[in-house]
Structure formats: C-alpha cells, structure tokens
XYZ file of C-alpha atoms in Angstrom:
384
model
C 122.931 54.281 232.537
C 124.612 53.521 235.933
C 124.197 57.186 236.010
C 120.822 57.866 236.025
C 120.249 57.361 239.488
C 115.896 57.773 240.341
C 116.571 61.564 241.246
C 118.642 61.271 237.774
C 115.207 60.201 236.249
C 112.726 62.126 238.361
C 115.185 65.293 237.264
C 114.144 64.734 234.029
C 110.817 64.237 234.305
C 110.599 67.021 236.037
C 112.939 69.048 233.210
C 110.305 67.925 230.910
C 107.087 68.686 232.590
C 108.341 72.188 232.717
C 108.801 72.659 229.257
C 105.598 71.431 228.624
C 104.663 74.185 231.272
C 106.990 76.497 228.903
C 104.864 75.281 225.505
C 101.473 76.298 226.796
C 102.642 79.445 227.730
C 104.536 80.474 225.381
C 102.095 79.734 222.308
C 101.036 83.039 222.668
C 103.997 84.545 221.745
C 104.092 83.157 218.137
C 99.849 82.496 217.609
C 98.482 85.005 218.985
C 98.059 87.845 216.969
C 97.621 85.505 213.777
C 94.293 84.357 216.625
C 93.403 88.190 217.016
C 92.921 88.917 213.224
C 91.565 85.683 211.920
C 94.189 84.949 210.084
C 94.403 81.626 211.616
C 91.483 79.759 213.363
C 92.332 78.630 216.985
C 93.022 75.017 216.426
C 94.785 75.111 213.340
C 97.280 77.827 214.487
C 98.905 75.783 218.544
C 98.509 73.113 215.965
C 101.266 74.694 213.489
C 103.269 76.606 216.427
C 103.393 72.650 217.447
C 104.425 71.288 215.199
C 107.189 74.214 214.000
C 108.534 74.199 218.197
C 110.150 70.280 217.696
C 111.318 71.131 214.386
C 113.070 74.254 216.012
C 114.483 72.070 218.538
C 116.773 70.423 215.955
C 118.478 73.653 214.933
C 121.102 74.699 216.998
C 122.261 73.817 220.230
C 124.183 77.158 221.228
C 121.705 78.084 223.646
C 121.325 75.145 225.350
C 124.888 75.064 226.078
C 124.977 77.922 227.813
C 122.166 76.747 230.189
C 124.079 73.384 231.049
C 127.757 75.775 231.048
C 127.079 78.726 231.776
C 125.082 80.472 233.852
C 126.185 78.413 237.036
C 129.327 75.967 237.738
C 128.481 72.192 236.243
C 131.571 71.597 238.878
C 128.983 72.217 241.879
C 125.581 71.645 240.923
C 123.573 68.338 242.260
C 120.261 66.976 241.131
C 118.690 68.222 243.848
C 119.459 71.890 242.870
C 117.771 71.453 239.416
C 115.017 69.686 240.867
C 114.442 72.506 243.297
C 115.157 75.229 240.830
C 112.569 73.729 238.126
C 109.976 73.628 240.690
C 110.458 76.799 241.786
C 110.419 78.070 237.066
C 106.452 75.476 236.984
C 104.923 76.573 239.836
C 105.404 80.278 238.615
C 104.448 79.041 235.092
C 101.421 78.057 236.188
C 100.355 81.572 238.546
C 101.025 83.397 235.753
C 99.129 81.362 232.660
C 96.483 81.441 235.535
C 96.107 85.224 235.864
C 96.140 85.397 231.710
C 100.150 87.410 232.145
C 103.212 86.656 229.991
C 105.939 86.328 231.856
C 108.616 84.783 231.651
C 109.017 81.048 231.156
C 112.583 82.031 230.888
C 113.286 83.632 233.568
C 111.571 81.713 235.947
C 113.872 78.389 235.177
C 116.879 80.832 235.473
C 115.350 82.451 238.468
C 114.591 78.621 239.795
C 118.239 77.737 238.681
C 119.986 80.566 240.262
C 117.675 80.044 243.307
C 118.480 76.913 243.749
C 122.571 76.442 243.086
C 123.103 79.659 245.098
C 121.130 78.030 248.687
C 122.779 74.715 247.212
C 126.679 75.918 246.553
C 126.758 79.533 247.393
C 127.759 82.004 245.614
C 130.623 80.768 243.900
C 128.107 78.697 242.541
C 126.373 81.075 240.207
C 128.484 83.161 237.377
C 126.817 86.865 238.291
C 128.685 88.072 234.729
C 127.239 85.540 232.639
C 124.173 85.648 234.267
C 124.663 89.789 233.247
C 125.819 89.057 230.052
C 123.536 86.403 228.334
C 119.596 86.922 230.447
C 119.857 90.437 232.104
C 121.287 92.629 229.362
C 119.008 91.110 226.199
C 116.259 90.660 228.576
C 116.857 94.535 228.387
C 117.923 95.439 224.847
C 115.958 92.501 222.924
C 111.374 93.883 223.340
C 113.289 97.610 222.493
C 114.863 96.264 220.118
C 111.448 94.543 218.836
C 109.339 96.369 219.543
C 111.191 99.755 217.822
C 111.123 97.572 214.414
C 107.891 96.343 214.704
C 106.805 99.979 215.067
C 108.500 101.401 211.645
C 107.592 98.010 209.788
C 103.712 98.667 210.911
C 104.228 102.736 209.560
C 105.566 101.420 206.590
C 103.123 98.785 205.943
C 100.318 101.620 206.075
C 102.292 103.956 203.712
C 102.841 101.809 201.241
C 99.124 100.163 201.016
C 97.614 103.812 202.105
C 95.704 103.663 198.311
C 95.477 100.111 198.413
C 92.099 98.407 198.657
C 91.110 97.839 202.963
C 89.903 94.165 201.637
C 92.802 93.408 199.478
C 95.818 94.585 201.782
C 93.600 92.757 205.239
C 93.772 89.094 202.908
C 97.301 89.880 201.935
C 98.923 90.411 205.456
C 96.739 87.577 206.631
C 98.863 85.336 204.305
C 102.000 86.906 205.078
C 101.508 86.793 208.723
C 100.658 82.679 208.003
C 104.429 82.117 207.092
C 105.394 85.083 209.696
C 103.753 83.258 212.693
C 105.126 79.999 211.382
C 108.808 81.339 211.888
C 108.373 82.955 215.101
C 107.230 79.005 216.116
C 110.409 77.559 214.241
C 112.259 80.278 216.428
C 110.556 79.398 219.462
C 111.539 75.740 219.299
C 115.062 77.234 218.537
C 115.397 78.886 221.645
C 113.143 77.899 224.270
C 113.418 74.066 224.002
C 116.935 74.202 224.306
C 116.822 75.670 228.387
C 115.030 72.575 228.827
C 117.758 70.846 226.621
C 120.622 72.750 228.905
C 119.048 71.335 231.699
C 118.657 67.934 231.849
C 122.132 68.059 229.683
C 123.512 69.522 232.674
C 121.928 67.325 234.891
C 123.415 64.222 233.542
C 126.734 66.234 234.035
C 126.486 66.888 237.279
C 125.616 63.038 237.447
C 128.744 62.022 235.786
C 127.059 60.575 233.184
C 128.542 63.331 230.872
C 132.184 65.216 230.717
C 132.155 68.967 230.818
C 131.285 71.226 228.422
C 129.475 68.230 226.119
C 126.332 68.837 224.729
C 122.780 67.488 224.258
C 122.242 63.948 223.053
C 119.785 62.953 220.782
C 117.561 61.727 223.223
C 117.229 64.835 224.721
C 117.271 67.069 221.999
C 113.849 64.677 220.807
C 112.231 64.725 224.435
C 112.984 68.568 224.427
C 111.174 69.348 221.770
C 108.356 66.987 221.729
C 107.432 68.304 225.192
C 107.894 71.778 224.221
C 105.554 70.914 220.807
C 102.758 69.384 223.033
C 102.161 71.725 225.822
C 102.103 74.174 222.635
C 99.771 71.733 220.885
C 96.922 72.825 223.888
C 97.098 76.380 223.461
C 97.699 78.867 226.634
C 94.650 80.138 225.523
C 94.489 82.612 228.648
C 97.640 84.416 227.983
C 96.629 84.068 223.402
C 93.714 86.072 224.731
C 96.154 88.808 226.734
C 98.737 89.329 224.548
C 95.891 89.232 220.816
C 93.442 91.793 222.480
C 94.676 92.843 225.839
C 97.694 95.135 224.863
C 96.259 96.550 221.167
C 93.235 95.547 219.278
C 95.664 94.561 216.522
C 95.593 93.812 212.194
C 96.581 92.031 209.600
C 99.159 94.906 209.308
C 100.064 95.531 212.555
C 100.424 91.556 213.276
C 102.800 90.549 210.370
C 105.163 93.666 211.633
C 105.101 92.733 214.898
C 105.538 88.518 213.859
C 108.559 89.272 211.367
C 110.380 91.906 213.751
C 109.864 88.630 216.658
C 111.798 86.578 214.754
C 114.666 87.974 213.743
C 115.617 88.952 217.081
C 115.342 85.657 218.110
C 117.215 83.697 215.216
C 119.520 86.199 215.809
C 119.543 85.735 219.353
C 119.863 81.967 219.377
C 122.582 81.868 216.885
C 124.526 83.790 219.198
C 123.460 81.633 222.472
C 121.778 85.257 223.730
C 119.183 83.383 226.522
C 116.682 86.055 225.890
C 112.624 85.270 226.414
C 110.939 85.356 223.361
C 107.743 86.537 225.581
C 109.447 90.228 226.516
C 109.988 90.000 222.149
C 107.375 88.883 221.213
C 105.447 91.483 223.908
C 107.694 94.279 222.901
C 106.711 93.737 219.286
C 103.022 93.857 219.914
C 103.718 97.215 221.452
C 105.231 98.308 218.951
C 102.750 97.498 216.070
C 100.024 99.235 218.263
C 102.270 102.070 218.640
C 102.811 102.448 215.027
C 99.481 102.602 213.237
C 97.673 106.268 213.506
C 95.092 105.989 216.292
C 95.763 102.871 217.512
C 95.285 102.403 221.664
C 97.661 100.089 223.260
C 95.730 99.358 227.272
C 99.223 100.398 229.216
C 96.966 98.968 232.484
C 98.417 95.895 230.748
C 101.388 96.230 229.441
C 101.928 97.981 233.336
C 100.917 94.940 234.685
C 103.014 92.254 232.544
C 106.003 94.841 233.063
C 105.816 93.678 236.659
C 105.614 89.774 236.125
C 108.808 90.577 233.796
C 110.354 92.560 236.828
C 109.698 90.116 239.418
C 109.811 87.136 237.994
C 113.356 85.986 237.987
C 113.963 86.417 241.664
C 110.581 85.339 242.806
C 111.200 81.882 240.608
C 114.723 81.909 242.514
C 113.131 82.697 245.661
C 110.980 79.490 245.321
C 114.326 77.617 244.365
C 115.780 78.606 246.592
C 113.792 77.561 249.499
C 113.447 74.326 247.823
C 116.590 73.812 247.331
C 117.323 74.277 250.837
C 114.447 72.019 251.551
C 116.356 69.000 249.377
C 119.696 69.757 250.922
C 118.744 69.397 254.650
C 115.890 66.589 254.249
C 117.813 64.311 251.432
C 115.443 62.292 249.661
C 112.652 62.885 252.070
C 112.936 66.463 251.485
C 112.969 65.731 247.650
C 109.714 64.123 248.160
C 108.197 67.102 250.555
C 109.190 69.393 247.926
C 107.067 67.588 245.011
C 103.934 66.707 247.148
C 104.280 70.140 247.935
C 104.698 71.191 244.183
C 101.460 69.513 243.489
C 99.092 70.180 245.580
C 99.542 73.560 244.544
C 99.686 73.508 240.831
C 96.393 71.516 241.727
C 94.918 74.399 243.803
C 96.379 76.457 240.502
C 94.836 74.752 237.887
C 90.684 74.294 239.995
C 90.804 78.171 240.117
C 91.378 78.265 236.356
C 88.852 75.735 235.742
C 85.999 78.298 237.260
C 86.521 81.116 234.753
C 87.917 78.768 230.997
C 89.462 80.392 228.740
C 89.635 78.246 225.135
C 90.085 78.440 221.490
C 85.771 79.180 220.932
C 86.044 82.577 223.104
C 89.876 83.203 222.994
C 88.331 86.409 220.830
C 85.626 87.259 223.436
C 86.860 89.497 225.405
C 90.433 91.373 225.977
C 90.908 90.404 229.640
C 91.408 87.229 231.611
C 89.323 87.182 235.160
C 89.537 84.502 238.180
C 86.311 83.407 239.932
C 86.923 82.601 243.338
C 83.926 80.551 242.487
C 82.541 78.197 239.735
C 79.602 79.238 238.373
C 77.192 76.685 237.479
C 77.367 74.713 234.749
C 80.750 75.218 233.575
C 82.958 72.671 232.700
C 86.757 72.115 231.630
C 89.407 75.092 231.431
C 92.335 75.279 229.078
C-alpha cells in the first residue's frame, strides 16, 4: 500500500468515473432494441443489463492485459499521463451522450491514453503496431461482420416465419430478445469493464505496486465491474433513443438478430484479446437488421452522424489527453489540480445542457431524434 500515493488514488477514482460513464453511455448497446420493441420495460432492461455487466467483468481478463501491457509501454507511463488520458475519455463520453451519439467509449479511452502517453513519454511510449492490430483493424472489421451477420439472420427469420401469425412471431422473438439482450450485456461487461481494469492495472504497474505484465487484482476486477454496472443501471436514455429509434424502426425479429450477431462478435473478440468497440458492433448489427427486413427504412442521416463521431473519437480524445498531459507534465501537482477543475467545470456545463431537454425512461421511445435546447423550457426538472 506504500505505492498508493495521492496521485495514484486520484487516477484510480478517475478511472472508475470513466467506467461509470462507459456504463451509462453504452447501456444502449445491449438494451436499446429490446426497449424499442417492447420486449422489456425500460427500467427492467437497465437493471438486467447492470447486473449482467457486473457478472461479465469476472469472465475474462484478456482485454485488460491488452490495455495494461499492449498499446503503450508500461515502463514509460506515469500516473499523471493516465489521469490526463482519462480526462479526455470522460469529456468525450459526456459530450457525445449530450448529443445522443453512440460513439465509442473504448476509442475515447484509447485515444486519451495514446495522446497523453505520446506527449508525456514521446512516440516510443506508444506501440503503434499493437494499436493497429488490436484496435484499428477490429474497429473496421467488427461492425461489418456484425452487420452482415444480422442482415442474414433477419432475412432468414422473416423467411422462416413468413406463414406464421404475426402476433405469435412477435411474442416469440420478444422472449428471444430477453435472452439475446442479456447475453449482449454479459458480453459488454466481459469486454468494456476490462478496459478500466487495464487502466487501473497500468497505473499500479507504473507506480511500482505491481510487476510488469501483471494481471488485474481481484479488487480491481470487482470495483470496475460495480462501476460499469451502476452506470448501466442509471441508463443512458439519450443514446438508447438514438440506437433504438434513430437508425431504423426496428421490430422484434430484427432486434433478436442484431443482438445475437453482436453477442457473437463481442465474446469472440474478448476471448482473443481484441479491445473492440461494443458500440460500433451493436450499431452495425442494428443497421444490418434494418437492411435485412424488406422495405425497412434506415435513417442514413443518423448513421452518417454516428460514422463521423466514430472517425473523430480517437483523435479528439487524443488531443484532449495530450493537452492535459502537457499541463500535468509541466505543472506537476498544480497542473493536475487545474486539469481536474477544468474537467469538472466542463462536465457540469454538459450535464446542465442535458437537463434542458431531458430523455428518461418514460419518454425514451417517444421520438427518434435527440435534440439539445439552448434554454430550459418552463417546468423542466431533472434529465437522465
């Protein structure tokens, strides 16, 4: 415990704060389609998702090892760099949540860390070959694979049930969605909770509390799982609306196909140690399911905005992480405090803006678009 300095403690708390934002930012990955089709009530959906996210965190640590000892050189990393990278990731998560954009929390984290380590330790601190192998290539391939799988599954589902009664088909696939959405939640915990485990483990390695190439301790696994589970339970309703209603008017066979395809891709990648974006996988699955139903409408404008967000997430978070690392590097403790205060102020402004046009469990299915007002209408209370 002598290695747990004040800065290390701050970094661990900040990492868990990121994990929390990851939870409510990515709830939509598992439950948006089930909520949109009526397979699950909104509050029930996020409760199931939260519990299974916690469970999934204990299933594997391969992705955590990729973060702690793969994309950056742990011998050159300092807790200050990790703190700076987390600031970039958290602020990007909050901004895209405000806009209702299902961007990648994973790429926000990777971008923040890469930018911070690059500025703090130089180009040699980042393993760009591992970044390409474990992050960039899966980022391109995974949504395509999930989309094609969901398209084929949707087409087959409608062909097989073409002569069945619509009510029976809907009821059957809604029951199937409960199982498939639960599996996505379990897979999300297996993949995304590990990223925070990896960050905390990297922090402990850089502080000398763990040896190089060490895996995450049990308390790190438990705390990361609980943080992402709590964030998931609170529900990122703004992003749930976009993924459930914004991409296509999804029906229960499509929802089941999208969730089944996404689960397969995420669990396979977690086993192989690929730190992919569950958001991109699930979005690809929903788009594929939309294209797989005859005469289904896909809102390409929304899909285009999401694609732009995907492209700029990593560099945008890297920029913030790099600037933050520069301040921390040259300012020491004072610089760290400055960055923390600025980040808290920006986060407060974003949350206040969200309150002006709240999306919550009661109205999440009312519209397919998320808007941001510049002024609060009379009588508006809290937002979710």
